[in-house]
PDB file of C-alpha atoms and ligand atoms in Angstrom:
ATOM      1  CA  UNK A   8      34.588 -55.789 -31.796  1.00  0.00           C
ATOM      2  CA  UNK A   9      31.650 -54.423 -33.737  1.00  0.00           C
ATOM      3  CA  UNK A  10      31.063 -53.354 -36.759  1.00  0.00           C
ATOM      4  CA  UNK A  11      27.831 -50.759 -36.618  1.00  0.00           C
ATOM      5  CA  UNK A  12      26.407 -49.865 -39.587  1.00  0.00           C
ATOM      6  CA  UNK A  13      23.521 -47.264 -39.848  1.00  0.00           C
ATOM      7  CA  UNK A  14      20.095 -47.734 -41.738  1.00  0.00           C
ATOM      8  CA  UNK A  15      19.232 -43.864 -42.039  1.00  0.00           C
ATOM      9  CA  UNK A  16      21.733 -41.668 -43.955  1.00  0.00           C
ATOM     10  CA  UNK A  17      22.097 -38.194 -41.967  1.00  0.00           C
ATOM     11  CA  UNK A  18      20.107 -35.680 -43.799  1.00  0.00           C
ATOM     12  CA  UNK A  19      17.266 -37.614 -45.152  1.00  0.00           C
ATOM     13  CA  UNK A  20      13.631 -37.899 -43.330  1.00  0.00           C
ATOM     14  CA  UNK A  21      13.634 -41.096 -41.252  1.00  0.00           C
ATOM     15  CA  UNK A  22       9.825 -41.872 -41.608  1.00  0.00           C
ATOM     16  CA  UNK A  23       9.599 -42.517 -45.113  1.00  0.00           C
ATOM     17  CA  UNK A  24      13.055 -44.038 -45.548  1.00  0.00           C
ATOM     18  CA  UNK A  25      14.034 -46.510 -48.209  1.00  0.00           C
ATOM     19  CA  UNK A  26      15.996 -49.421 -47.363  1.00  0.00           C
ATOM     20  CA  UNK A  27      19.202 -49.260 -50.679  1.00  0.00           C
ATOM     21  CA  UNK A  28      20.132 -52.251 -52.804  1.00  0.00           C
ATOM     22  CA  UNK A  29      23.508 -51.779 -51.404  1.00  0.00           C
ATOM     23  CA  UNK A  30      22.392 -52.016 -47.771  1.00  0.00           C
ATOM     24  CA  UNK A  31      20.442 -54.952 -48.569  1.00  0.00           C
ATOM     25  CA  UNK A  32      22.830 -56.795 -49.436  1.00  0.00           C
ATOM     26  CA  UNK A  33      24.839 -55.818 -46.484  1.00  0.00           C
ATOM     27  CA  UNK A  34      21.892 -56.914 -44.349  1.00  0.00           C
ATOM     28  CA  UNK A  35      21.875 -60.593 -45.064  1.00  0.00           C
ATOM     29  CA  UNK A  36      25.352 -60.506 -43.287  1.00  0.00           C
ATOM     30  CA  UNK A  37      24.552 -58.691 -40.260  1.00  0.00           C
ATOM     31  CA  UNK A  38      23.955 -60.614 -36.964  1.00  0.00           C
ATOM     32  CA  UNK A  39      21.429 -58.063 -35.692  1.00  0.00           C
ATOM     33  CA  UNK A  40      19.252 -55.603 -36.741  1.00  0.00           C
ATOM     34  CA  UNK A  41      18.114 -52.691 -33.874  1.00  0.00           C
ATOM     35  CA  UNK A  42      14.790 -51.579 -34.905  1.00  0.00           C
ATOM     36  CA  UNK A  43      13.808 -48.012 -33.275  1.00  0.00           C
ATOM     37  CA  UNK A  44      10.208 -48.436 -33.896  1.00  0.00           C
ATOM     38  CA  UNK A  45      10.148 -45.891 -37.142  1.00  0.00           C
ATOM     39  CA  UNK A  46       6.795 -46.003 -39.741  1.00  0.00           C
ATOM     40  CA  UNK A  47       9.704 -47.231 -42.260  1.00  0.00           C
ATOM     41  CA  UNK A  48      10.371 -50.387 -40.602  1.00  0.00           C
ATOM     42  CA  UNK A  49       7.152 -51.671 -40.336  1.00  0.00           C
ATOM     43  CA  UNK A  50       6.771 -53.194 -43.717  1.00  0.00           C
ATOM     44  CA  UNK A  51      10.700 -53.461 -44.031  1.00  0.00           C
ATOM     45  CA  UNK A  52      11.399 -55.596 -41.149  1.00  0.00           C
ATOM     46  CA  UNK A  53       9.971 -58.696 -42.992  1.00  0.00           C
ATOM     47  CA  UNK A  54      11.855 -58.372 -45.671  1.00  0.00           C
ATOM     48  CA  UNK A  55      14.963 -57.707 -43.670  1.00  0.00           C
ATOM     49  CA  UNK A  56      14.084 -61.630 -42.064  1.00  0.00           C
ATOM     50  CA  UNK A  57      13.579 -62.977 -45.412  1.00  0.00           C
ATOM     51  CA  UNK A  58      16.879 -62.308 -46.521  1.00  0.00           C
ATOM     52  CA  UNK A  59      18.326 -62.595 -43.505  1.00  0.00           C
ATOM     53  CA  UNK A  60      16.961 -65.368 -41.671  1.00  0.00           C
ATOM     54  CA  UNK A  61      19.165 -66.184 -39.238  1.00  0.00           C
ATOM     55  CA  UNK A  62      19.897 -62.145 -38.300  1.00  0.00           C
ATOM     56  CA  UNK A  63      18.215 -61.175 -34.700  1.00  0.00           C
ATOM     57  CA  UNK A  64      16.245 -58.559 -35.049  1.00  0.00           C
ATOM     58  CA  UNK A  65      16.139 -56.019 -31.650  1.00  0.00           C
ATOM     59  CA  UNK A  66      13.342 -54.131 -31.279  1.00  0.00           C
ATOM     60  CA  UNK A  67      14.873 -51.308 -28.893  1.00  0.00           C
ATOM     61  CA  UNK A  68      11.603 -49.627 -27.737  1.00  0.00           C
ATOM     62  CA  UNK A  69      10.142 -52.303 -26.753  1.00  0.00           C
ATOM     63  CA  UNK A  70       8.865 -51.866 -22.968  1.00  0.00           C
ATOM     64  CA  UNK A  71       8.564 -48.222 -24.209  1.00  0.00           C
ATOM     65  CA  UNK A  72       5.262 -47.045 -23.194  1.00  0.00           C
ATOM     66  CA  UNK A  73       4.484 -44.404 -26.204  1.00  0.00           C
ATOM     67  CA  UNK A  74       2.559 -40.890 -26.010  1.00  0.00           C
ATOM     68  CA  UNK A  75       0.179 -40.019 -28.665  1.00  0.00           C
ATOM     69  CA  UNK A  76       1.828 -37.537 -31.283  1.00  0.00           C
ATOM     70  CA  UNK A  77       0.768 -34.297 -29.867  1.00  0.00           C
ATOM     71  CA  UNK A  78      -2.430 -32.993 -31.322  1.00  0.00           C
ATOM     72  CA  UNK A  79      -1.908 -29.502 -30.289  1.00  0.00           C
ATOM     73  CA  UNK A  80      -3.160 -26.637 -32.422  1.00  0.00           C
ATOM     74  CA  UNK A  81      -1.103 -26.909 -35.253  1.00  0.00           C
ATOM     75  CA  UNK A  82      -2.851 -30.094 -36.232  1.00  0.00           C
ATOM     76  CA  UNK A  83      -6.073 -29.586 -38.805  1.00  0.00           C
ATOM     77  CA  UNK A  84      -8.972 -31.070 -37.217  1.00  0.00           C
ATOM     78  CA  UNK A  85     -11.287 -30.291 -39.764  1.00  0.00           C
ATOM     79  CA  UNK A  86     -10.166 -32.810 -42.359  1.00  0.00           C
ATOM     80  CA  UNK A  87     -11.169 -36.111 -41.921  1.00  0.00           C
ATOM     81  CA  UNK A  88      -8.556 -38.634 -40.988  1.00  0.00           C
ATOM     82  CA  UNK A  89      -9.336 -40.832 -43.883  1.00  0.00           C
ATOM     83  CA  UNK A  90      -8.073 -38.176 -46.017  1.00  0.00           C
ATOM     84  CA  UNK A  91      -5.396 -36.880 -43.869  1.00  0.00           C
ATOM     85  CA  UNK A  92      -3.735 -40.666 -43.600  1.00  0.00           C
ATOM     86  CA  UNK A  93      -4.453 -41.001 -47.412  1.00  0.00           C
ATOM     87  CA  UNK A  94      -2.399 -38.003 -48.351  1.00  0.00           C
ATOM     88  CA  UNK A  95       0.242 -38.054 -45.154  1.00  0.00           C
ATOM     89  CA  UNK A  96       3.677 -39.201 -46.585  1.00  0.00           C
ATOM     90  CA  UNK A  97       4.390 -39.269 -43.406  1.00  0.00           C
ATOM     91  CA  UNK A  98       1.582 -40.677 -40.585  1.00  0.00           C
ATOM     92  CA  UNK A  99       2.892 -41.471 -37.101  1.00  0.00           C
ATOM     93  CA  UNK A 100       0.103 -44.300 -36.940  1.00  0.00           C
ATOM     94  CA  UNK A 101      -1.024 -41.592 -33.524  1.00  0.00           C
ATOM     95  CA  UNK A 102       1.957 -43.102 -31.523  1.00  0.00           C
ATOM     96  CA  UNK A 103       5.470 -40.881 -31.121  1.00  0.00           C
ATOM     97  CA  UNK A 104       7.955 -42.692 -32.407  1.00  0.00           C
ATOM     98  CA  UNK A 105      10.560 -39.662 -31.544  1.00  0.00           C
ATOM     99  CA  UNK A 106      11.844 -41.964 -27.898  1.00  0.00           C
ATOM    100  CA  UNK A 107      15.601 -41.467 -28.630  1.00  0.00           C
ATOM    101  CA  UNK A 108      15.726 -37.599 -27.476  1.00  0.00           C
ATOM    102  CA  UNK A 109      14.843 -38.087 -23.889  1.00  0.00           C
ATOM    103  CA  UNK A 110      17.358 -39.518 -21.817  1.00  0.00           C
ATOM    104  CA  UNK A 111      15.119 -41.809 -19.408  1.00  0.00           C
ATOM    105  CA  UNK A 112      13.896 -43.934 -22.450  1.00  0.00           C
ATOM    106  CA  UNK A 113      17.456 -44.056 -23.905  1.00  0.00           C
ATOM    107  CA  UNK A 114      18.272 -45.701 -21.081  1.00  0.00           C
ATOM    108  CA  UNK A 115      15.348 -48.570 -21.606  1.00  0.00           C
ATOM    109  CA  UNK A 116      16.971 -48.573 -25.288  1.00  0.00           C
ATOM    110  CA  UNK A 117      20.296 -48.943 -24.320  1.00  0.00           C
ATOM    111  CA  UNK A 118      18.940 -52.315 -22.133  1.00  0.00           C
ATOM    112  CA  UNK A 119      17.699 -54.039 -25.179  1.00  0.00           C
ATOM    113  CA  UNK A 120      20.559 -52.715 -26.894  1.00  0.00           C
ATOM    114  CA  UNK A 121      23.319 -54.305 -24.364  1.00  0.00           C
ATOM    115  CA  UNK A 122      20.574 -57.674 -24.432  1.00  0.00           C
ATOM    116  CA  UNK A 123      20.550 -58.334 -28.098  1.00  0.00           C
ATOM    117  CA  UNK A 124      24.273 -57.821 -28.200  1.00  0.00           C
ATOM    118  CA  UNK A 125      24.515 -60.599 -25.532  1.00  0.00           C
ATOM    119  CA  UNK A 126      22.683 -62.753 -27.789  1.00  0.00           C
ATOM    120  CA  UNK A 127      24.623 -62.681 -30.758  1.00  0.00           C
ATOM    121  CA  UNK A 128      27.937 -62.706 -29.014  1.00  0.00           C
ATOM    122  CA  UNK A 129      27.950 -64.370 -25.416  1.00  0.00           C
ATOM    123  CA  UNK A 130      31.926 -64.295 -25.115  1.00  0.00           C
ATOM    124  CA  UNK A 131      32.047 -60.688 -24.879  1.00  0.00           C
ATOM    125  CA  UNK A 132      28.920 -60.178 -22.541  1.00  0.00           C
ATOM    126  CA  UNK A 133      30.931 -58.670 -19.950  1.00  0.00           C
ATOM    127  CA  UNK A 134      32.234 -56.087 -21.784  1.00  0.00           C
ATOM    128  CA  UNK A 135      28.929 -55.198 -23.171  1.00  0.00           C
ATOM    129  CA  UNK A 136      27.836 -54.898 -19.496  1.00  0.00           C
ATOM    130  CA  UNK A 137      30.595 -52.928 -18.101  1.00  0.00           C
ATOM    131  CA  UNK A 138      30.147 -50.650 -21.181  1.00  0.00           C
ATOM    132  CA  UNK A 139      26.134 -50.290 -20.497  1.00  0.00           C
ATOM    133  CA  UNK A 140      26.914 -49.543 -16.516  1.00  0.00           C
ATOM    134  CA  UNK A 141      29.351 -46.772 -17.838  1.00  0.00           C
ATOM    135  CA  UNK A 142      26.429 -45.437 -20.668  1.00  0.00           C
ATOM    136  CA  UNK A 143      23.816 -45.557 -18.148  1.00  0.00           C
ATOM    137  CA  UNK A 144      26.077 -43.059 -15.614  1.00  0.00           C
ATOM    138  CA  UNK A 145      26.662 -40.767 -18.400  1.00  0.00           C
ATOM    139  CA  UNK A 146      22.937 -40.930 -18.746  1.00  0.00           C
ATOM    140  CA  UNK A 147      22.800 -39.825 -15.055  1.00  0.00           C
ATOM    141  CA  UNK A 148      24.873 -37.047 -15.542  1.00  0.00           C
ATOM    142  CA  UNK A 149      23.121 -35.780 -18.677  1.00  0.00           C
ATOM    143  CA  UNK A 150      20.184 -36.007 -16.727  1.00  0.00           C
ATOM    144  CA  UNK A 151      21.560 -33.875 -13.710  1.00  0.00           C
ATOM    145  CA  UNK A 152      23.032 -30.865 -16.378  1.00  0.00           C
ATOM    146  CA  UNK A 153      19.689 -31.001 -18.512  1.00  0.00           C
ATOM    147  CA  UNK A 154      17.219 -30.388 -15.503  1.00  0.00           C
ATOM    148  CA  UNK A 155      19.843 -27.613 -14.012  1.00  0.00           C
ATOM    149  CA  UNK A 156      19.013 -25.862 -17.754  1.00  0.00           C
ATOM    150  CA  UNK A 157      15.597 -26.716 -17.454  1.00  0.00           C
ATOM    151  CA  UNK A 158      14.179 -27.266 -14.185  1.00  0.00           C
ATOM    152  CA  UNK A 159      11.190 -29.037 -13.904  1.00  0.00           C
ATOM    153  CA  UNK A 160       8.906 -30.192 -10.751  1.00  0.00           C
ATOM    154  CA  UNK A 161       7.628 -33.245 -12.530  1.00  0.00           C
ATOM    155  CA  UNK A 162       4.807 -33.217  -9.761  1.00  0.00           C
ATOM    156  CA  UNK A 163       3.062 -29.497 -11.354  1.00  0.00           C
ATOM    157  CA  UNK A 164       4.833 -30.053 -14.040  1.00  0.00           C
ATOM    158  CA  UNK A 165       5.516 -26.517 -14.154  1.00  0.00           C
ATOM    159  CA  UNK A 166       8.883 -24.970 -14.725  1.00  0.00           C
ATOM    160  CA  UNK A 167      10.709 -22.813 -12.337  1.00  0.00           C
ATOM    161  CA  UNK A 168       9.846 -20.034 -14.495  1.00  0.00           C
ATOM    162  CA  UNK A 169       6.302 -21.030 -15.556  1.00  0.00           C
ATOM    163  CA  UNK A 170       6.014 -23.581 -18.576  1.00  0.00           C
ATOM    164  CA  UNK A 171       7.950 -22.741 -21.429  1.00  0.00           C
ATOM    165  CA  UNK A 172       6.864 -23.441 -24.777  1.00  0.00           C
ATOM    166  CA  UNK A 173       9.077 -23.905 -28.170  1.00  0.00           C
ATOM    167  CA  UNK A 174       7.894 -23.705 -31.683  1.00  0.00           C
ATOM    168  CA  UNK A 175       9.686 -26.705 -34.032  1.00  0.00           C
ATOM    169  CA  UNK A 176       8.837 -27.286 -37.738  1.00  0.00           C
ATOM    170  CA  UNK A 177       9.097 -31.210 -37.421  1.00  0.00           C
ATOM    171  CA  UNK A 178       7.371 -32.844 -33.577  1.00  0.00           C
ATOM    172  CA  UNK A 179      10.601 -34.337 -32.699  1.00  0.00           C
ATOM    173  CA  UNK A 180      10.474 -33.365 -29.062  1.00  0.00           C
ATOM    174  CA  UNK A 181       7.425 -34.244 -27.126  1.00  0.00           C
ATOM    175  CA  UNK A 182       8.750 -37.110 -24.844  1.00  0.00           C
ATOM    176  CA  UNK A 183      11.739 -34.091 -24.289  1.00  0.00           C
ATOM    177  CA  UNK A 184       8.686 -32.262 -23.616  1.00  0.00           C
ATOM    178  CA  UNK A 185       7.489 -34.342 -21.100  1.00  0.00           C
ATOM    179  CA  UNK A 186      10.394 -35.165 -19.489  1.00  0.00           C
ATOM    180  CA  UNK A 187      11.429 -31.085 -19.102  1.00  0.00           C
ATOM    181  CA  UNK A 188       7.950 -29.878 -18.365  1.00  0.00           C
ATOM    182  CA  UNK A 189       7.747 -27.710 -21.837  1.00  0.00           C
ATOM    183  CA  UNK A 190       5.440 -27.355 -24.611  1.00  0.00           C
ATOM    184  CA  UNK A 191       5.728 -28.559 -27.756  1.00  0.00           C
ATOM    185  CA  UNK A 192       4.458 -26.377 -30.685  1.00  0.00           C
ATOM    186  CA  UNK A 193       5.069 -27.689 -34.382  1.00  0.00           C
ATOM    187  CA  UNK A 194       4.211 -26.342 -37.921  1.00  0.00           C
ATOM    188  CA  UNK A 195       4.229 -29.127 -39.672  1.00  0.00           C
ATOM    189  CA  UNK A 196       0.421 -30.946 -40.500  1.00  0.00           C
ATOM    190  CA  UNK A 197       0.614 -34.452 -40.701  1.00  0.00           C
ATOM    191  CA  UNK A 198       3.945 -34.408 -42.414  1.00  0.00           C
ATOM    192  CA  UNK A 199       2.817 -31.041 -44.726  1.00  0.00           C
ATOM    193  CA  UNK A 200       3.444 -27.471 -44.554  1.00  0.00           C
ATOM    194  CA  UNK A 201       0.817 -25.907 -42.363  1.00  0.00           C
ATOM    195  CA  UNK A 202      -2.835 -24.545 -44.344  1.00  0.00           C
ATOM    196  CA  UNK A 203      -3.195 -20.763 -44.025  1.00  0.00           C
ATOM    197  CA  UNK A 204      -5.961 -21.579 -41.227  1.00  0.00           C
ATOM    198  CA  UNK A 205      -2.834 -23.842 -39.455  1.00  0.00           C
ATOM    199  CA  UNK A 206      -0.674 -20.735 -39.868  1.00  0.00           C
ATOM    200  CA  UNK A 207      -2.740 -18.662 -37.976  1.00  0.00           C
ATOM    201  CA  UNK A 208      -3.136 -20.597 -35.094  1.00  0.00           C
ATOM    202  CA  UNK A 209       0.469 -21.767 -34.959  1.00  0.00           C
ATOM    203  CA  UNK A 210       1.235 -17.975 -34.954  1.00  0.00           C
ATOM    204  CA  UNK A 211      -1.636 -17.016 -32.157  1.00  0.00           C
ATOM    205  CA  UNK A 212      -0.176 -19.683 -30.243  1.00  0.00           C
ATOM    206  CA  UNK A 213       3.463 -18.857 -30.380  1.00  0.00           C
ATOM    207  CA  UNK A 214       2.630 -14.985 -29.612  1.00  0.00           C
ATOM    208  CA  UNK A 215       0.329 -16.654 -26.320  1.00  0.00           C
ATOM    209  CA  UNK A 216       3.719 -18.066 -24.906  1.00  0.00           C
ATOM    210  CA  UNK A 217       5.770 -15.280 -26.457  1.00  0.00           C
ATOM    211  CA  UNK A 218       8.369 -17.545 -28.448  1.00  0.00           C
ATOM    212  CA  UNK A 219      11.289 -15.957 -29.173  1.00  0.00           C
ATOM    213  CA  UNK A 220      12.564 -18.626 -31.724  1.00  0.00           C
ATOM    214  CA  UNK A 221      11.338 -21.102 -34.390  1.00  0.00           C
ATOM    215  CA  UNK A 222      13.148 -24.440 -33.976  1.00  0.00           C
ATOM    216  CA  UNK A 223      13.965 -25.840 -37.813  1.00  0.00           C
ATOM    217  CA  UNK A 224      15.775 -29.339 -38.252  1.00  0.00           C
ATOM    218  CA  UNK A 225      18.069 -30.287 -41.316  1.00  0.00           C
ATOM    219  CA  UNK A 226      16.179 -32.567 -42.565  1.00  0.00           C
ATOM    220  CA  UNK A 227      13.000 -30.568 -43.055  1.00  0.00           C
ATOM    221  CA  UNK A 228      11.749 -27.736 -45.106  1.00  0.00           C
ATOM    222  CA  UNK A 229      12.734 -24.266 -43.361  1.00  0.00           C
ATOM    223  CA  UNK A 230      10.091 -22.251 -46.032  1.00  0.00           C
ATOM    224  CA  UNK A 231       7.297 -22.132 -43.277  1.00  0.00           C
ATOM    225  CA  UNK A 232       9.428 -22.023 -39.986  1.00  0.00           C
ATOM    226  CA  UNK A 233      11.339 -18.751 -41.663  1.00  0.00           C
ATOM    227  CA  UNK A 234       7.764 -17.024 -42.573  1.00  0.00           C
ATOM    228  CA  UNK A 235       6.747 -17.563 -39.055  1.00  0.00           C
ATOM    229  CA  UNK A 236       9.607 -16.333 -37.366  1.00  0.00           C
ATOM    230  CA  UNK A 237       9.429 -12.734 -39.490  1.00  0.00           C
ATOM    231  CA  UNK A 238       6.138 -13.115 -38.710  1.00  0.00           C
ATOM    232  CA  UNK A 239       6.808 -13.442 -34.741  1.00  0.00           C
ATOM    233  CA  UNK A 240      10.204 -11.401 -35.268  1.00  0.00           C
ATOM    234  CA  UNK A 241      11.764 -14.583 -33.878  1.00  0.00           C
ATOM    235  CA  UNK A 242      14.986 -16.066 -34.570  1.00  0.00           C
ATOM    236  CA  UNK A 243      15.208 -19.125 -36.365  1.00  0.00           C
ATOM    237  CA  UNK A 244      18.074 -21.859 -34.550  1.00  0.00           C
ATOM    238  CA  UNK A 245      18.358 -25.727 -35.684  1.00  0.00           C
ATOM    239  CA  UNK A 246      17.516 -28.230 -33.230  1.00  0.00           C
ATOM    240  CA  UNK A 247      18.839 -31.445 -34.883  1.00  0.00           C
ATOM    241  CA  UNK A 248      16.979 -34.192 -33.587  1.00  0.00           C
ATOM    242  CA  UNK A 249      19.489 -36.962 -35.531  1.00  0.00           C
ATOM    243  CA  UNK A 250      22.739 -35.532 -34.004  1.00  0.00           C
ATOM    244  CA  UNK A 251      25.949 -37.924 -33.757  1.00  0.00           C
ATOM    245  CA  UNK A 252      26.866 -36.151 -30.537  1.00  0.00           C
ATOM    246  CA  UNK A 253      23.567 -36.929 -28.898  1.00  0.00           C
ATOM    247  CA  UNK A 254      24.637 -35.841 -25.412  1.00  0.00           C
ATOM    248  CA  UNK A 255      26.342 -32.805 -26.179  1.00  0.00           C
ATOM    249  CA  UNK A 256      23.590 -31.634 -28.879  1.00  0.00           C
ATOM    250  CA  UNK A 257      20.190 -32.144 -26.182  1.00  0.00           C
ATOM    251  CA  UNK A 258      22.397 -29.902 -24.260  1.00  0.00           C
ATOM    252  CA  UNK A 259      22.858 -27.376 -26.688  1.00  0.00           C
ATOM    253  CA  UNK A 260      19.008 -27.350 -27.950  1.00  0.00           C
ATOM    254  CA  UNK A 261      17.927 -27.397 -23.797  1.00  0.00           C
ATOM    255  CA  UNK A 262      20.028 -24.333 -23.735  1.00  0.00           C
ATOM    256  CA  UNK A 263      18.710 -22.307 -26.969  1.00  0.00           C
ATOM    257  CA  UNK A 264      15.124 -23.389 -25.217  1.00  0.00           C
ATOM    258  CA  UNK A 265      15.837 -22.012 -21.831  1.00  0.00           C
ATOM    259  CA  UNK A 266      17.438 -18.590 -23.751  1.00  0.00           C
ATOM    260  CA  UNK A 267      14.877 -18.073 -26.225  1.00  0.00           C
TER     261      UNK A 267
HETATM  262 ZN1  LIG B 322      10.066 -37.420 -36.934  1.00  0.00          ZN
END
């Protein structure tokens, strides 16, 4: 039996999160902590060992070979990055930290996952194996249904109808991206609402690969993503990239990106 407790509140924006007193204090009881690999947790993970000396702290993407965040034409180029980093509330440090939503590198995650647990409690480590096997089929599965939505020859990495491109507010989906042989278009600059100049490419862009719907997120503003889809007389859908039903919900956002 255990008890799971989760750092990032639904709703909020998980790069800049804030560690509470409350969960603090709930910390320096936990056996484990599983670090994703988040901006947040870079100068919080120390702290979390200070308190906590004796709690294990899993880093699940480690062996995760990470893409640079895409610098497509949404990003301003003409700013220097000194500036750009000194303003960005939210700077990926250049690396994606987005690995949850493709299912390949959940798989890596849920390894480190099922080794930590092993760690901190041996007696049960057949259990946590069995249960892994059984995550890792599902996995499969997902897998199977996602690239029958959106086929994919990984070798052109074309799609069977030419590569589709989506438009999102937030980057959450480039290793989805890669793994589905799409295109990955975002508003948002450097964790900001797009310049005018940003705008207008974003908006040449989406009308190049005729998108048909601007991808928003909960957590994110929807101001800019709603003036670009009247703009584009697109729809605008959610494509929550924190879902609780992960399976069921990168099957319902493949879906709205094979329709749109
Ligand atoms: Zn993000």
């Amino acid at each position: 039996m255990v008890e799971c407790l989760v750092m990032v509140p639904p709703g909020v924006n998980a790069h800049s999160y804030e560690p509470r007193p409350l969960q603090m204090s709930l910390l320096s009881k936990a056996k484990a902590y599983f670090a994703i690999g988040l901006e947040f947790e870079g100068p919080w993970l120390p702290k979390f060992s200070a308190l906590a000396p004796n709690m294990k702290i899993v880093r699940t993407d480690s062996g995760i070979v990470k893409i640079a965040v895409p610098a497509d034409v949404a990003h301003d180029v003409e700013k220097p990055e000194s500036e750009n980093a000194a303003e960005g509330h939210h700077d990926h440090g250049g690396l994606d930290p987005h690995i949850w939503l493709s299912p390949q590198l959940v798989k890596l995650q849920a390894s480190s996952i099922e080794h930590g647990l092993e760690e901190i409690d041996a007696a049960h480590a057949g259990v946590f194996r069995n249960n892994l096997a059984s995550f890792m089929r599902e996995i499969d599965t997902l897998e199977q249904q996602l690239r029958t939505i959106l086929p994919c020859d990984s070798a052109t990495r074309a799609g069977a109808r030419g590569r589709k491109a989506f438009l999102v507010f937030h980057p959450t989906w480039g290793y989805f991206a890669r793994d589905f042989c799409l295109t990955q278009i975002s508003i948002e600059v450097e964790g900001k609402e797009p310049s005018p100049r940003s705008m207008k490419e974003i908006l040449d862009m989406a009308a190049k690969f005729r998108i048909g719907t601007v991808f928003t997120q909960p957590e994110f503003s929807r101001k800019s993503a709603e003036v670009i889809a009247h703009e584009l007389h697109a729809s605008v859908l959610d494509a929550d990239a924190l879902a609780y039903d992960w399976k069921n919900n990168l099957l319902s956002v493949a879906a709205r990106i094979a329709a749109q």
